[in-house]
Each structure stands twice: as C-alpha cells, then as structure tokens.
mmCIF file of C-alpha atoms in Angstrom:
data_model
loop_
_atom_site.group_PDB
_atom_site.id
_atom_site.type_symbol
_atom_site.label_atom_id
_atom_site.label_comp_id
_atom_site.label_asym_id
_atom_site.label_seq_id
_atom_site.Cartn_x
_atom_site.Cartn_y
_atom_site.Cartn_z
ATOM 1 C CA MET A 1 37.895 -19.953 -13.449
ATOM 2 C CA ALA A 2 38.894 -19.541 -9.819
ATOM 3 C CA GLY A 3 36.220 -20.588 -7.342
ATOM 4 C CA VAL A 4 33.743 -21.658 -10.025
ATOM 5 C CA ALA A 5 33.734 -25.038 -11.743
ATOM 6 C CA ALA A 6 32.859 -25.568 -15.397
ATOM 7 C CA ALA A 7 30.235 -28.265 -15.817
ATOM 8 C CA GLY A 8 27.327 -29.453 -17.880
ATOM 9 C CA PRO A 9 23.783 -28.276 -17.227
ATOM 10 C CA VAL A 10 22.763 -28.693 -13.607
ATOM 11 C CA TRP A 11 19.262 -27.807 -12.402
ATOM 12 C CA THR A 12 18.084 -27.851 -8.811
ATOM 13 C CA THR A 13 14.428 -28.147 -7.876
ATOM 14 C CA ALA A 14 12.836 -27.205 -4.595
ATOM 15 C CA ALA A 15 13.547 -29.735 -1.861
ATOM 16 C CA ALA A 16 10.156 -29.080 -0.301
ATOM 17 C CA ALA A 17 7.319 -26.608 -0.322
ATOM 18 C CA ALA A 18 6.023 -24.717 2.682
ATOM 19 C CA ASP A 19 2.580 -25.543 4.045
ATOM 20 C CA THR A 20 1.555 -21.932 3.421
ATOM 21 C CA PRO A 21 2.625 -19.519 0.640
ATOM 22 C CA ILE A 22 4.725 -17.558 3.147
ATOM 23 C CA VAL A 23 6.916 -19.199 5.799
ATOM 24 C CA LYS A 24 7.510 -16.443 8.365
ATOM 25 C CA PRO A 25 4.888 -15.267 10.890
ATOM 26 C CA LEU A 26 2.585 -12.487 9.666
ATOM 27 C CA PRO A 27 1.102 -10.766 12.728
ATOM 28 C CA PRO A 28 -1.906 -8.677 11.669
ATOM 29 C CA GLU A 29 -0.611 -5.541 13.379
ATOM 30 C CA ASP A 30 2.469 -5.680 11.128
ATOM 31 C CA PHE A 31 1.146 -7.054 7.827
ATOM 32 C CA THR A 32 -1.842 -7.036 5.540
ATOM 33 C CA VAL A 33 -2.026 -10.435 3.836
ATOM 34 C CA LEU A 34 -3.058 -10.290 0.179
ATOM 35 C CA GLY A 35 -3.266 -13.828 -1.165
ATOM 36 C CA THR A 36 0.271 -15.173 -1.553
ATOM 37 C CA ASN A 37 1.654 -11.744 -0.599
ATOM 38 C CA ALA A 38 2.094 -9.737 2.601
ATOM 39 C CA GLU A 39 2.222 -5.946 2.775
ATOM 40 C CA LEU A 40 4.046 -3.985 5.439
ATOM 41 C CA ARG A 41 1.696 -1.837 7.551
ATOM 42 C CA TRP A 42 2.899 1.715 8.092
ATOM 43 C CA ASP A 43 0.505 2.066 11.040
ATOM 44 C CA SER A 44 2.139 -0.822 12.902
ATOM 45 C CA PRO A 45 3.031 -0.239 16.575
ATOM 46 C CA HIS A 46 6.516 -1.535 15.676
ATOM 47 C CA PRO A 47 8.102 1.252 13.614
ATOM 48 C CA VAL A 48 11.065 0.594 11.324
ATOM 49 C CA GLY A 49 14.185 2.685 10.880
ATOM 50 C CA ASP A 50 16.426 3.097 7.871
ATOM 51 C CA VAL A 51 16.579 -0.682 7.383
ATOM 52 C CA VAL A 52 13.547 -2.982 7.582
ATOM 53 C CA PRO A 53 14.024 -6.069 9.786
ATOM 54 C CA VAL A 54 13.426 -9.401 8.087
ATOM 55 C CA SER A 55 10.411 -9.918 10.337
ATOM 56 C CA ARG A 56 8.788 -6.758 8.897
ATOM 57 C CA PHE A 57 9.896 -7.004 5.243
ATOM 58 C CA PHE A 58 7.065 -7.326 2.732
ATOM 59 C CA VAL A 59 6.671 -10.539 0.719
ATOM 60 C CA ARG A 60 5.791 -10.858 -2.962
ATOM 61 C CA ASN A 61 5.273 -14.455 -4.111
ATOM 62 C CA HIS A 62 3.827 -15.607 -7.411
ATOM 63 C CA THR A 63 3.266 -19.090 -5.994
ATOM 64 C CA ALA A 64 4.719 -20.213 -2.643
ATOM 65 C CA THR A 65 8.059 -19.983 -0.885
ATOM 66 C CA PRO A 66 10.211 -23.015 -1.801
ATOM 67 C CA LEU A 67 12.382 -24.634 0.867
ATOM 68 C CA LEU A 68 15.816 -25.178 -0.671
ATOM 69 C CA ASP A 69 18.951 -26.890 0.617
ATOM 70 C CA ALA A 70 22.153 -24.852 0.168
ATOM 71 C CA ARG A 71 24.177 -28.091 0.004
ATOM 72 C CA THR A 72 22.421 -29.209 -3.170
ATOM 73 C CA TRP A 73 21.643 -25.770 -4.621
ATOM 74 C CA ARG A 74 23.291 -24.927 -7.927
ATOM 75 C CA LEU A 75 23.326 -21.788 -10.050
ATOM 76 C CA GLU A 76 23.700 -22.608 -13.742
ATOM 77 C CA ILE A 77 25.054 -19.911 -16.074
ATOM 78 C CA THR A 78 24.485 -20.902 -19.687
ATOM 79 C CA GLY A 79 23.696 -19.634 -23.174
ATOM 80 C CA ASP A 80 25.333 -18.540 -26.409
ATOM 81 C CA GLY A 81 26.387 -15.312 -24.736
ATOM 82 C CA LEU A 82 29.251 -17.172 -23.061
ATOM 83 C CA ARG A 83 32.554 -17.808 -24.783
ATOM 84 C CA GLY A 84 32.695 -21.366 -23.424
ATOM 85 C CA GLY A 85 30.173 -23.914 -22.210
ATOM 86 C CA PRO A 86 27.775 -23.767 -19.257
ATOM 87 C CA VAL A 87 29.147 -22.986 -15.810
ATOM 88 C CA THR A 88 27.774 -24.191 -12.487
ATOM 89 C CA VAL A 89 28.226 -22.324 -9.199
ATOM 90 C CA THR A 90 27.707 -23.971 -5.800
ATOM 91 C CA TYR A 91 26.780 -22.155 -2.604
ATOM 92 C CA ASP A 92 30.334 -22.582 -1.289
ATOM 93 C CA ASP A 93 31.682 -21.182 -4.578
ATOM 94 C CA LEU A 94 29.499 -18.134 -4.140
ATOM 95 C CA LEU A 95 30.670 -17.520 -0.576
ATOM 96 C CA ARG A 96 34.317 -17.682 -1.665
ATOM 97 C CA LEU A 97 34.012 -15.037 -4.358
ATOM 98 C CA PRO A 98 34.728 -11.321 -3.679
ATOM 99 C CA SER A 99 31.634 -9.785 -2.077
ATOM 100 C CA GLU A 100 30.037 -6.369 -1.696
ATOM 101 C CA THR A 101 27.399 -4.978 0.677
ATOM 102 C CA ILE A 102 24.808 -2.482 -0.502
ATOM 103 C CA THR A 103 21.782 -0.832 1.103
ATOM 104 C CA ALA A 104 18.964 -0.908 -1.430
ATOM 105 C CA ALA A 105 15.201 -0.933 -1.760
ATOM 106 C CA ILE A 106 13.132 -3.656 -3.361
ATOM 107 C CA GLU A 107 9.668 -2.507 -4.374
ATOM 108 C CA CYS A 108 6.851 -4.208 -6.248
ATOM 109 C CA ALA A 109 5.857 -2.492 -9.506
ATOM 110 C CA GLY A 110 2.252 -2.502 -8.253
ATOM 111 C CA ASN A 111 3.003 -0.712 -4.988
ATOM 112 C CA GLY A 112 0.236 1.868 -4.471
ATOM 113 C CA ARG A 113 -2.020 0.181 -7.049
ATOM 114 C CA SER A 114 -5.170 0.491 -4.900
ATOM 115 C CA PHE A 115 -5.026 4.290 -5.179
ATOM 116 C CA PHE A 116 -5.793 4.131 -8.897
ATOM 117 C CA THR A 117 -9.246 2.985 -7.746
ATOM 118 C CA SER A 118 -9.753 4.689 -4.375
ATOM 119 C CA GLN A 119 -8.274 8.060 -5.359
ATOM 120 C CA GLN A 120 -8.653 8.257 -9.144
ATOM 121 C CA GLY A 121 -11.781 6.103 -9.621
ATOM 122 C CA GLN A 122 -10.103 3.779 -12.145
ATOM 123 C CA THR A 123 -10.394 0.001 -12.369
ATOM 124 C CA VAL A 124 -7.080 -1.845 -12.590
ATOM 125 C CA ALA A 125 -5.976 -5.483 -12.413
ATOM 126 C CA GLY A 126 -3.633 -7.015 -9.855
ATOM 127 C CA THR A 127 -2.975 -7.143 -6.122
ATOM 128 C CA ALA A 128 -4.480 -4.123 -4.348
ATOM 129 C CA TRP A 129 -1.315 -2.914 -2.612
ATOM 130 C CA ARG A 130 -1.414 0.330 -0.699
ATOM 131 C CA LEU A 131 2.141 1.642 -0.173
ATOM 132 C CA GLY A 132 3.686 -1.167 1.879
ATOM 133 C CA ALA A 133 5.094 -3.307 -0.948
ATOM 134 C CA ILE A 134 8.586 -1.943 -0.378
ATOM 135 C CA GLY A 135 11.495 -2.624 1.943
ATOM 136 C CA VAL A 136 15.082 -1.483 2.357
ATOM 137 C CA ALA A 137 17.744 -3.900 3.572
ATOM 138 C CA ARG A 138 21.498 -4.376 3.650
ATOM 139 C CA TRP A 139 22.336 -6.981 1.039
ATOM 140 C CA ARG A 140 25.640 -8.821 0.815
ATOM 141 C CA GLY A 141 26.660 -10.897 -2.148
ATOM 142 C CA VAL A 142 28.681 -11.177 -5.335
ATOM 143 C CA PRO A 143 28.297 -8.586 -8.110
ATOM 144 C CA LEU A 144 26.570 -10.202 -11.064
ATOM 145 C CA ALA A 145 29.312 -8.671 -13.226
ATOM 146 C CA THR A 146 31.898 -10.761 -11.362
ATOM 147 C CA LEU A 147 30.013 -13.994 -12.051
ATOM 148 C CA LEU A 148 29.395 -13.155 -15.699
ATOM 149 C CA HIS A 149 32.995 -12.204 -16.405
ATOM 150 C CA ARG A 150 34.327 -15.317 -14.657
ATOM 151 C CA ALA A 151 31.853 -17.413 -16.632
ATOM 152 C CA GLY A 152 33.271 -16.029 -19.889
ATOM 153 C CA LEU A 153 30.846 -13.287 -20.953
ATOM 154 C CA ALA A 154 31.019 -12.728 -24.695
ATOM 155 C CA ARG A 155 31.681 -9.177 -25.859
ATOM 156 C CA ASP A 156 28.551 -9.193 -28.031
ATOM 157 C CA ALA A 157 26.144 -10.524 -25.371
ATOM 158 C CA VAL A 158 23.065 -8.307 -25.060
ATOM 159 C CA ASP A 159 20.690 -9.910 -22.512
ATOM 160 C CA VAL A 160 20.728 -12.100 -19.420
ATOM 161 C CA LEU A 161 17.663 -14.017 -18.242
ATOM 162 C CA PRO A 162 17.676 -14.879 -14.501
ATOM 163 C CA GLU A 163 15.199 -17.579 -13.458
ATOM 164 C CA GLY A 164 13.906 -18.581 -10.031
ATOM 165 C CA LEU A 165 13.442 -21.985 -8.417
ATOM 166 C CA ASP A 166 9.897 -21.467 -7.179
ATOM 167 C CA ALA A 167 7.099 -23.551 -8.655
ATOM 168 C CA ASP A 168 5.737 -22.905 -12.146
ATOM 169 C CA TYR A 169 3.229 -20.061 -12.267
ATOM 170 C CA VAL A 170 -0.125 -21.169 -13.670
ATOM 171 C CA THR A 171 -2.821 -18.603 -14.439
ATOM 172 C CA GLY A 172 -6.045 -19.013 -16.404
ATOM 173 C CA GLY A 173 -5.141 -22.640 -17.017
ATOM 174 C CA VAL A 174 -1.877 -21.649 -18.748
ATOM 175 C CA ASN A 175 1.505 -22.682 -17.332
ATOM 176 C CA LEU A 176 3.925 -19.775 -17.726
ATOM 177 C CA GLY A 177 6.829 -21.644 -16.175
ATOM 178 C CA ARG A 178 9.163 -20.373 -13.496
ATOM 179 C CA VAL A 179 9.384 -16.657 -12.786
ATOM 180 C CA ARG A 180 12.029 -15.076 -14.994
ATOM 181 C CA ARG A 181 12.651 -11.707 -16.594
ATOM 182 C CA PRO A 182 15.472 -10.502 -18.865
ATOM 183 C CA LEU A 183 17.961 -7.793 -17.981
ATOM 184 C CA PRO A 184 20.068 -5.915 -20.514
ATOM 185 C CA VAL A 185 23.754 -6.671 -20.123
ATOM 186 C CA GLY A 186 24.439 -2.996 -19.404
ATOM 187 C CA LYS A 187 22.318 -3.074 -16.262
ATOM 188 C CA ALA A 188 23.573 -6.532 -15.271
ATOM 189 C CA LEU A 189 27.162 -5.280 -15.310
ATOM 190 C CA ASP A 190 26.343 -2.028 -13.513
ATOM 191 C CA ASP A 191 25.071 -2.503 -9.954
ATOM 192 C CA VAL A 192 23.223 -5.848 -9.783
ATOM 193 C CA LEU A 193 24.077 -8.133 -6.860
ATOM 194 C CA VAL A 194 23.681 -11.890 -6.424
ATOM 195 C CA ALA A 195 22.849 -11.641 -2.723
ATOM 196 C CA TYR A 196 23.145 -14.371 -0.118
ATOM 197 C CA GLU A 197 22.790 -12.247 3.050
ATOM 198 C CA MET A 198 20.084 -9.863 4.245
ATOM 199 C CA ASN A 199 20.798 -7.549 7.176
ATOM 200 C CA GLY A 200 23.881 -9.533 8.154
ATOM 201 C CA GLU A 201 22.233 -12.982 8.140
ATOM 202 C CA PRO A 202 21.725 -15.656 5.463
ATOM 203 C CA LEU A 203 18.708 -14.920 3.316
ATOM 204 C CA PRO A 204 15.514 -16.275 4.899
ATOM 205 C CA PRO A 205 13.346 -18.559 2.732
ATOM 206 C CA ASP A 206 10.697 -15.923 1.946
ATOM 207 C CA HIS A 207 13.345 -13.527 0.670
ATOM 208 C CA GLY A 208 15.251 -15.790 -1.675
ATOM 209 C CA PHE A 209 17.455 -18.327 0.138
ATOM 210 C CA PRO A 210 20.016 -19.458 -0.895
ATOM 211 C CA ALA A 211 20.613 -16.600 -3.382
ATOM 212 C CA ARG A 212 18.655 -13.888 -5.150
ATOM 213 C CA LEU A 213 19.220 -10.921 -7.398
ATOM 214 C CA VAL A 214 19.056 -7.373 -6.071
ATOM 215 C CA VAL A 215 18.550 -4.877 -8.906
ATOM 216 C CA PRO A 216 18.719 -1.356 -7.411
ATOM 217 C CA GLY A 217 16.232 1.181 -8.747
ATOM 218 C CA TRP A 218 14.269 -1.276 -10.876
ATOM 219 C CA ILE A 219 10.876 -2.838 -10.191
ATOM 220 C CA GLY A 220 10.875 -5.810 -7.835
ATOM 221 C CA ILE A 221 10.209 -8.471 -10.465
ATOM 222 C CA ALA A 222 13.764 -7.883 -11.735
ATOM 223 C CA SER A 223 15.190 -8.983 -8.362
ATOM 224 C CA ILE A 224 14.542 -12.688 -8.955
ATOM 225 C CA LYS A 225 14.362 -14.761 -5.752
ATOM 226 C CA TRP A 226 15.629 -18.343 -5.307
ATOM 227 C CA LEU A 227 17.979 -17.835 -8.235
ATOM 228 C CA GLY A 228 18.756 -21.074 -10.079
ATOM 229 C CA ARG A 229 19.662 -20.266 -13.660
ATOM 230 C CA ILE A 230 21.008 -17.351 -15.706
ATOM 231 C CA GLN A 231 20.810 -17.529 -19.481
ATOM 232 C CA VAL A 232 23.191 -15.228 -21.357
ATOM 233 C CA SER A 233 22.346 -14.416 -24.953
ATOM 234 C CA ARG A 234 23.734 -12.647 -28.014
ATOM 235 C CA THR A 235 20.142 -11.860 -29.058
ATOM 236 C CA PRO A 236 17.303 -10.207 -27.097
ATOM 237 C CA LEU A 237 15.413 -12.475 -24.695
ATOM 238 C CA ASP A 238 11.859 -12.274 -23.368
ATOM 239 C CA SER A 239 9.452 -13.964 -20.979
ATOM 240 C CA PRO A 240 5.814 -13.527 -19.918
ATOM 241 C CA TRP A 241 7.108 -11.181 -17.209
ATOM 242 C CA ASP A 242 8.140 -8.579 -19.750
ATOM 243 C CA THR A 243 5.698 -9.284 -22.596
ATOM 244 C CA GLN A 244 2.424 -10.202 -20.880
ATOM 245 C CA TYR A 245 3.072 -8.491 -17.532
ATOM 246 C CA TYR A 246 4.997 -5.464 -16.314
ATOM 247 C CA ARG A 247 4.146 -3.319 -19.303
ATOM 248 C CA LEU A 248 2.153 -0.086 -19.270
ATOM 249 C CA THR A 249 -0.965 -0.715 -21.333
ATOM 250 C CA GLY A 250 -4.140 1.252 -21.911
ATOM 251 C CA PRO A 251 -5.723 3.861 -24.167
ATOM 252 C CA ASP A 252 -2.739 6.221 -23.930
ATOM 253 C CA TYR A 253 -0.107 3.592 -24.745
ATOM 254 C CA PRO A 254 0.822 1.780 -27.976
ATOM 255 C CA PRO A 255 -0.806 -1.623 -28.569
ATOM 256 C CA GLU A 256 2.294 -3.514 -27.384
ATOM 257 C CA GLY A 257 2.537 -1.335 -24.257
ATOM 258 C CA VAL A 258 5.645 0.192 -22.706
ATOM 259 C CA LEU A 259 8.120 -1.946 -20.753
ATOM 260 C CA VAL A 260 8.386 -1.093 -17.047
ATOM 261 C CA THR A 261 11.938 -1.027 -15.701
ATOM 262 C CA ARG A 262 12.906 1.758 -13.281
ATOM 263 C CA GLN A 263 10.749 2.619 -10.270
ATOM 264 C CA ASN A 264 9.229 6.075 -9.839
ATOM 265 C CA THR A 265 8.945 8.321 -6.769
ATOM 266 C CA LYS A 266 6.519 7.817 -3.872
ATOM 267 C CA SER A 267 5.828 9.138 -0.361
ATOM 268 C CA VAL A 268 3.960 7.686 2.606
ATOM 269 C CA PHE A 269 2.869 8.847 6.067
ATOM 270 C CA GLU A 270 3.658 6.457 8.911
ATOM 271 C CA LEU A 271 0.200 7.000 10.337
ATOM 272 C CA PRO A 272 -3.082 5.054 10.371
ATOM 273 C CA TRP A 273 -5.654 5.856 7.713
ATOM 274 C CA ARG A 274 -8.067 8.356 9.329
ATOM 275 C CA ALA A 275 -5.835 8.556 12.399
ATOM 276 C CA THR A 276 -7.294 10.391 15.383
ATOM 277 C CA LEU A 277 -5.074 13.200 16.691
ATOM 278 C CA ALA A 278 -5.492 15.486 19.677
ATOM 279 C CA ALA A 279 -6.384 18.968 18.454
ATOM 280 C CA GLY A 280 -4.577 22.036 19.754
ATOM 281 C CA ARG A 281 -1.281 20.289 20.522
ATOM 282 C CA GLU A 282 1.868 19.813 18.506
ATOM 283 C CA HIS A 283 2.417 16.517 16.721
ATOM 284 C CA VAL A 284 5.324 15.175 14.726
ATOM 285 C CA LEU A 285 4.153 13.756 11.419
ATOM 286 C CA ARG A 286 6.517 11.054 10.228
ATOM 287 C CA GLY A 287 6.947 9.555 6.800
ATOM 288 C CA ARG A 288 9.382 8.539 4.140
ATOM 289 C CA SER A 289 9.934 9.030 0.416
ATOM 290 C CA TRP A 290 11.923 7.088 -2.165
ATOM 291 C CA SER A 291 12.745 7.078 -5.848
ATOM 292 C CA GLY A 292 14.097 4.689 -8.445
ATOM 293 C CA SER A 293 16.343 7.516 -9.594
ATOM 294 C CA GLY A 294 18.414 6.955 -6.449
ATOM 295 C CA GLY A 295 17.833 10.003 -4.277
ATOM 296 C CA ILE A 296 15.364 12.535 -2.841
ATOM 297 C CA ARG A 297 16.158 16.250 -3.023
ATOM 298 C CA ARG A 298 13.317 17.531 -0.816
ATOM 299 C CA VAL A 299 9.905 16.602 0.580
ATOM 300 C CA GLU A 300 6.993 19.011 0.960
ATOM 301 C CA VAL A 301 3.999 18.327 3.208
ATOM 302 C CA SER A 302 0.534 19.855 3.105
ATOM 303 C CA THR A 303 -1.878 19.594 6.030
ATOM 304 C CA ASP A 304 -4.721 21.369 4.199
ATOM 305 C CA ASP A 305 -5.249 19.163 1.132
ATOM 306 C CA GLY A 306 -2.671 20.912 -1.030
ATOM 307 C CA ARG A 307 -3.535 24.556 -0.461
ATOM 308 C CA THR A 308 -0.240 25.273 1.287
ATOM 309 C CA TRP A 309 3.014 23.336 1.567
ATOM 310 C CA ARG A 310 5.883 23.230 4.046
ATOM 311 C CA ARG A 311 9.253 21.602 3.690
ATOM 312 C CA ALA A 312 9.821 18.484 5.806
ATOM 313 C CA GLU A 313 12.973 17.878 7.829
ATOM 314 C CA PHE A 314 15.135 14.931 6.812
ATOM 315 C CA VAL A 315 16.155 12.297 9.369
ATOM 316 C CA GLY A 316 18.124 9.070 9.067
ATOM 317 C CA SER A 317 20.814 8.049 6.628
ATOM 318 C CA GLY A 318 18.900 8.570 3.388
ATOM 319 C CA ARG A 319 20.087 5.225 2.043
ATOM 320 C CA GLY A 320 17.448 3.365 0.071
ATOM 321 C CA TRP A 321 14.815 5.938 1.039
ATOM 322 C CA GLN A 322 14.537 9.222 2.900
ATOM 323 C CA ARG A 323 12.782 9.460 6.262
ATOM 324 C CA TRP A 324 11.334 12.840 7.250
ATOM 325 C CA THR A 325 9.294 14.651 9.899
ATOM 326 C CA LEU A 326 7.082 17.737 10.107
ATOM 327 C CA ARG A 327 5.660 19.435 13.205
ATOM 328 C CA TRP A 328 1.970 20.283 13.092
ATOM 329 C CA ARG A 329 -0.634 21.664 15.500
ATOM 330 C CA PRO A 330 -4.090 20.807 14.070
ATOM 331 C CA HIS A 331 -7.369 22.500 14.849
ATOM 332 C CA PRO A 332 -10.424 20.285 15.495
ATOM 333 C CA GLY A 333 -11.987 18.653 12.476
ATOM 334 C CA GLU A 334 -11.131 16.546 9.458
ATOM 335 C CA HIS A 335 -7.884 17.146 7.584
ATOM 336 C CA THR A 336 -6.267 15.765 4.447
ATOM 337 C CA LEU A 337 -2.513 15.331 4.532
ATOM 338 C CA ARG A 338 -0.347 15.188 1.439
ATOM 339 C CA ALA A 339 3.362 14.551 0.989
ATOM 340 C CA ARG A 340 5.217 15.039 -2.264
ATOM 341 C CA ALA A 341 8.855 14.293 -2.926
ATOM 342 C CA VAL A 342 11.177 15.869 -5.448
ATOM 343 C CA ASP A 343 13.830 13.497 -6.752
ATOM 344 C CA ARG A 344 17.469 14.322 -7.357
ATOM 345 C CA HIS A 345 16.645 15.360 -10.944
ATOM 346 C CA GLY A 346 14.112 17.944 -9.741
ATOM 347 C CA VAL A 347 11.024 15.956 -10.768
ATOM 348 C CA ALA A 348 8.135 16.198 -8.271
ATOM 349 C CA GLN A 349 5.370 13.685 -7.676
ATOM 350 C CA PRO A 350 2.286 14.569 -9.753
ATOM 351 C CA ASP A 351 -1.246 15.145 -8.451
ATOM 352 C CA THR A 352 -2.553 12.298 -10.636
ATOM 353 C CA GLU A 353 -0.912 9.274 -12.226
ATOM 354 C CA PRO A 354 -1.575 8.425 -15.887
ATOM 355 C CA TYR A 355 -3.846 5.394 -16.093
ATOM 356 C CA ASN A 356 -2.592 1.966 -17.081
ATOM 357 C CA THR A 357 -4.736 -1.153 -17.022
ATOM 358 C CA GLN A 358 -2.528 -3.200 -14.663
ATOM 359 C CA GLY A 359 -2.016 -0.424 -12.141
ATOM 360 C CA TYR A 360 1.766 -0.196 -12.214
ATOM 361 C CA LEU A 361 3.871 2.697 -10.905
ATOM 362 C CA PHE A 362 1.304 4.710 -8.968
ATOM 363 C CA GLY A 363 3.424 7.724 -8.059
ATOM 364 C CA ALA A 364 0.816 10.436 -7.532
ATOM 365 C CA VAL A 365 0.555 12.334 -4.243
ATOM 366 C CA VAL A 366 -1.671 10.298 -1.898
ATOM 367 C CA ARG A 367 -4.397 12.102 0.069
ATOM 368 C CA HIS A 368 -4.203 10.806 3.642
ATOM 369 C CA PRO A 369 -7.236 11.642 5.879
ATOM 370 C CA VAL A 370 -6.906 12.319 9.617
ATOM 371 C CA VAL A 371 -9.287 13.616 12.285
ATOM 372 C CA ALA A 372 -8.301 16.038 15.049
ATOM 373 C CA VAL A 373 -10.469 15.997 18.181
ATOM 374 C CA SER A 374 -10.535 18.376 21.121
ATOM 375 C CA SER A 375 -10.006 17.226 24.682
ATOM 376 C CA ARG A 376 -13.773 17.372 25.134
ATOM 377 C CA GLY A 377 -14.325 15.092 22.161
ATOM 378 C CA PRO A 378 -14.010 11.304 21.956
ATOM 379 C CA VAL A 379 -11.199 9.807 24.007
ATOM 380 C CA ALA A 380 -8.254 9.028 21.756
ATOM 381 C CA ARG A 381 -6.401 5.819 22.457
ATOM 382 C CA SER A 382 -3.056 4.355 21.601
ATOM 383 C CA TRP A 383 -2.001 0.754 21.199
ATOM 384 C CA PRO A 384 0.680 -1.232 23.028
ATOM 385 C CA ALA A 385 3.834 -2.674 21.548
ATOM 386 C CA ALA A 386 5.452 -5.978 22.383
ATOM 387 C CA THR A 387 8.903 -6.026 23.919
ATOM 388 C CA ARG A 388 11.572 -8.564 22.994
ATOM 389 C CA ASP A 389 10.460 -10.867 25.792
ATOM 390 C CA GLY A 390 6.868 -10.846 24.544
ATOM 391 C CA ARG A 391 5.394 -8.644 27.279
ATOM 392 C CA TRP A 392 3.270 -5.661 26.298
ATOM 393 C CA ALA A 393 4.774 -2.268 26.921
ATOM 394 C CA ARG A 394 4.251 1.316 25.865
ATOM 395 C CA PRO A 395 5.854 2.232 22.524
ATOM 396 C CA ARG A 396 9.136 4.098 22.687
ATOM 397 C CA TRP A 397 7.412 7.326 21.689
ATOM 398 C CA TRP A 398 4.641 7.039 24.322
ATOM 399 C CA TRP A 399 5.977 9.835 26.489
ATOM 400 C CA SER A 400 6.839 12.129 23.569
ATOM 401 C CA ARG A 401 4.882 15.353 23.877
ATOM 402 C CA SER A 402 4.801 15.697 20.117
ATOM 403 C CA CYS A 403 3.722 12.181 19.197
ATOM 404 C CA PRO A 404 0.325 11.569 17.526
ATOM 405 C CA VAL A 405 -2.304 9.810 19.618
ATOM 406 C CA VAL A 406 -4.159 7.431 17.344
ATOM 407 C CA ASP A 407 -7.183 5.217 17.529
ATOM 408 C CA PRO A 408 -6.399 1.700 16.265
ATOM 409 C CA ALA A 409 -10.062 1.138 15.443
ATOM 410 C CA LEU A 410 -9.672 3.690 12.645
ATOM 411 C CA GLY A 411 -6.532 2.082 11.211
ATOM 412 C CA ALA A 412 -6.014 1.202 7.559
#
C-alpha cells in the first residue's frame, strides 16, 4: 500500500499533558469558560467572518488537551473489517497521501442546551452551553475513505470506531476509557476527513494535533480529536458515547433512547444579551444560521417577539453557515428579537424543542432581549477592540451609522 506501511499494533500515548485543560489563551471578552470547555462569545468585540480563527474557535474537551509529538504519533487501523492485518500510518505517511480541503462546521450536540432551562423551564444534564459551541474552519487532510481503502477495507465491513489519544474519561468513579464513537461505513466513506490542517496551519493542540476527524453535518463527538486508532468491523460496534451518552432520552422516547447523529438547525444574533440600542435610529442586526442538512434557504427575523417577521439579507459565502443582516429602527423600550432559519429541505426552526433529559439538539427559536433607549435616556457605551499590535482601538464598525451601540455591562 503506497505511502502506508503494514505493521503490527502500534499505540501512541500522550507525550505530556497541559497544565490546564485548554492550552490556548481564553480572554474573557472572547470566551466563556465552562469547566474543561470554552464557548465562543457572540458579543465579543472581535467579530468573526465566514471562518473562525483558531484563537476564537470553541473548545470541547472531555478531559484535557494532550501534547503529542508528530514524530512519534501513529494511527493504527485494525479490526476484522480489513482484508489483511493491522496497518499503521505515520504523520509523514499522512502528509504524502492525496489531500482535500473542505470548509465545515463542528458543533457540540449540546449547543444551546441552557435554553431548555432558561426558555422552556426544563431541567437537563450537561454543560450549559448557550449558542457558542460551534465553529467553521477550513480543514485540510486525507479522506477517511482513502485510508480505509488503502488499508484493505472488506466489502462486508459495517462500522468503524475512531478513538482519541486524550486521557481516559472517568465519571462517577467509572473509567469509560478514551473518547471513541462508531461511524457507519457509509458515512465514513462519504465525506469524512482525517484532517491535519486548520485554516492553512497545522492543527493546534486544542483542536486535535496531529490529526483529527472532521465529520460534516454530524454532532461534534463524531469528529474525534487526537486520532490514534480506527477499528474496522464486520459487526456493529458501540461505546459509551453512543449508548450512555448522545442519545435522546426522556418520557417521549423509547427506553433505550434515540441515537443522535446529524445536527439540526439553529440561529444566533451577534449581539449582547439585553444589548442597549439607541432608539429612533437605524441599526443593522447581524447574525448567522446553520444546519446539519448542509444549507440554509432563508432566515426570517422578528423584532416584536414573533408577531411579525421580515426576511433577512444574506452576506458572506454561505459555507459552513449563513451570515445575515436586517435593518431595524427601534422605538424606546424593551424588545424581544427572534431569528428562525429554514433549511434547504424547507424545514423551519420550531418555537419549542421537544424535551430530552441530556439537553441535546436545542433547535428552537431563541428569544433574544434588547433595550432601546432615547437620547435623553441612559448614555449607551461601546467597548474597544485590540489591534494586532495590542493597542486599543475603535472597532471597525465604530463609525458605521447603522451599527448598534451596546453596553458591555449588560452583556451575556
């Protein structure tokens, strides 16, 4: 097999562990830290475009970021779903194989979980994400199909089980082992990438260096980071991450629950929670919508808590997610904004999301409060942004007549 050497089982452990669960800086104006995780803040003074810079990309860790050495890293492909014996891939092997670049979103299955409680009054388990557990990047790597075929994929293989190199996950005194979750062979051969670059640079540690999976459209747990082993099987495989977790459970689901795979549709305003706007002047409301189905047909925005709706204007490339804007001139007082997206199949976001005990896939329309004040009311303020050289400067939109003026004290 060209570029890949057949070998016996080889397993690489982390060379070191970071002092903190996340390696990169997490400035509070850009992130909300939630235990071993960090959520992107949509009210940050440093807005993002179609692609999220590494410095702003959210982080989901079950344990802590491992520090791995590409020179000793190995990817083992094994199992009875191969025609021959185990195959080991080095980092240099991976770089020599034919590559592809895709623009795709990675989103945690629990993104928006906190709104089950704050908006629907329901108690759920798990990290209380708002809507910042998502990021879109340009990923370069080798199609998983290429690796599997070169490794000798059997025609009757049904599942692959990718496994990470982070530390074992222990919860409630039970060791569940390394993070791993099976993929059906059909999905593995479709559009899954073994990525080694993110936005044109080698993967940073927090995002999977030396290599990770990118599984477009599916929940983030499928995109295993720090990839170290892929088991290929002629029989169905499972792990705690598809039997104990990442299933829809609750009174409206069967006892075994329903497996979560594809992401649903969501929308977010790029605006502080209870933002303060100047009444009587035109503002440009900005936001973005995305869907696991792969595309957004239209976005409708309400500035009066759902009584009336207007169609938003699309901006940007539309790859990974769809950015949009809407012009609005508010009168003084409190307002509730809503944004709902319609995916490429014509399915719109619902007003409420069916309850599940672990708070996965919150896709309901979020009610976003803002306050409009007259010029005789409280003085609205804006916050500075840092330039590349570290000095504070006005944001790029400071002089825009249509830009919201917000009070950082009322941020999310």
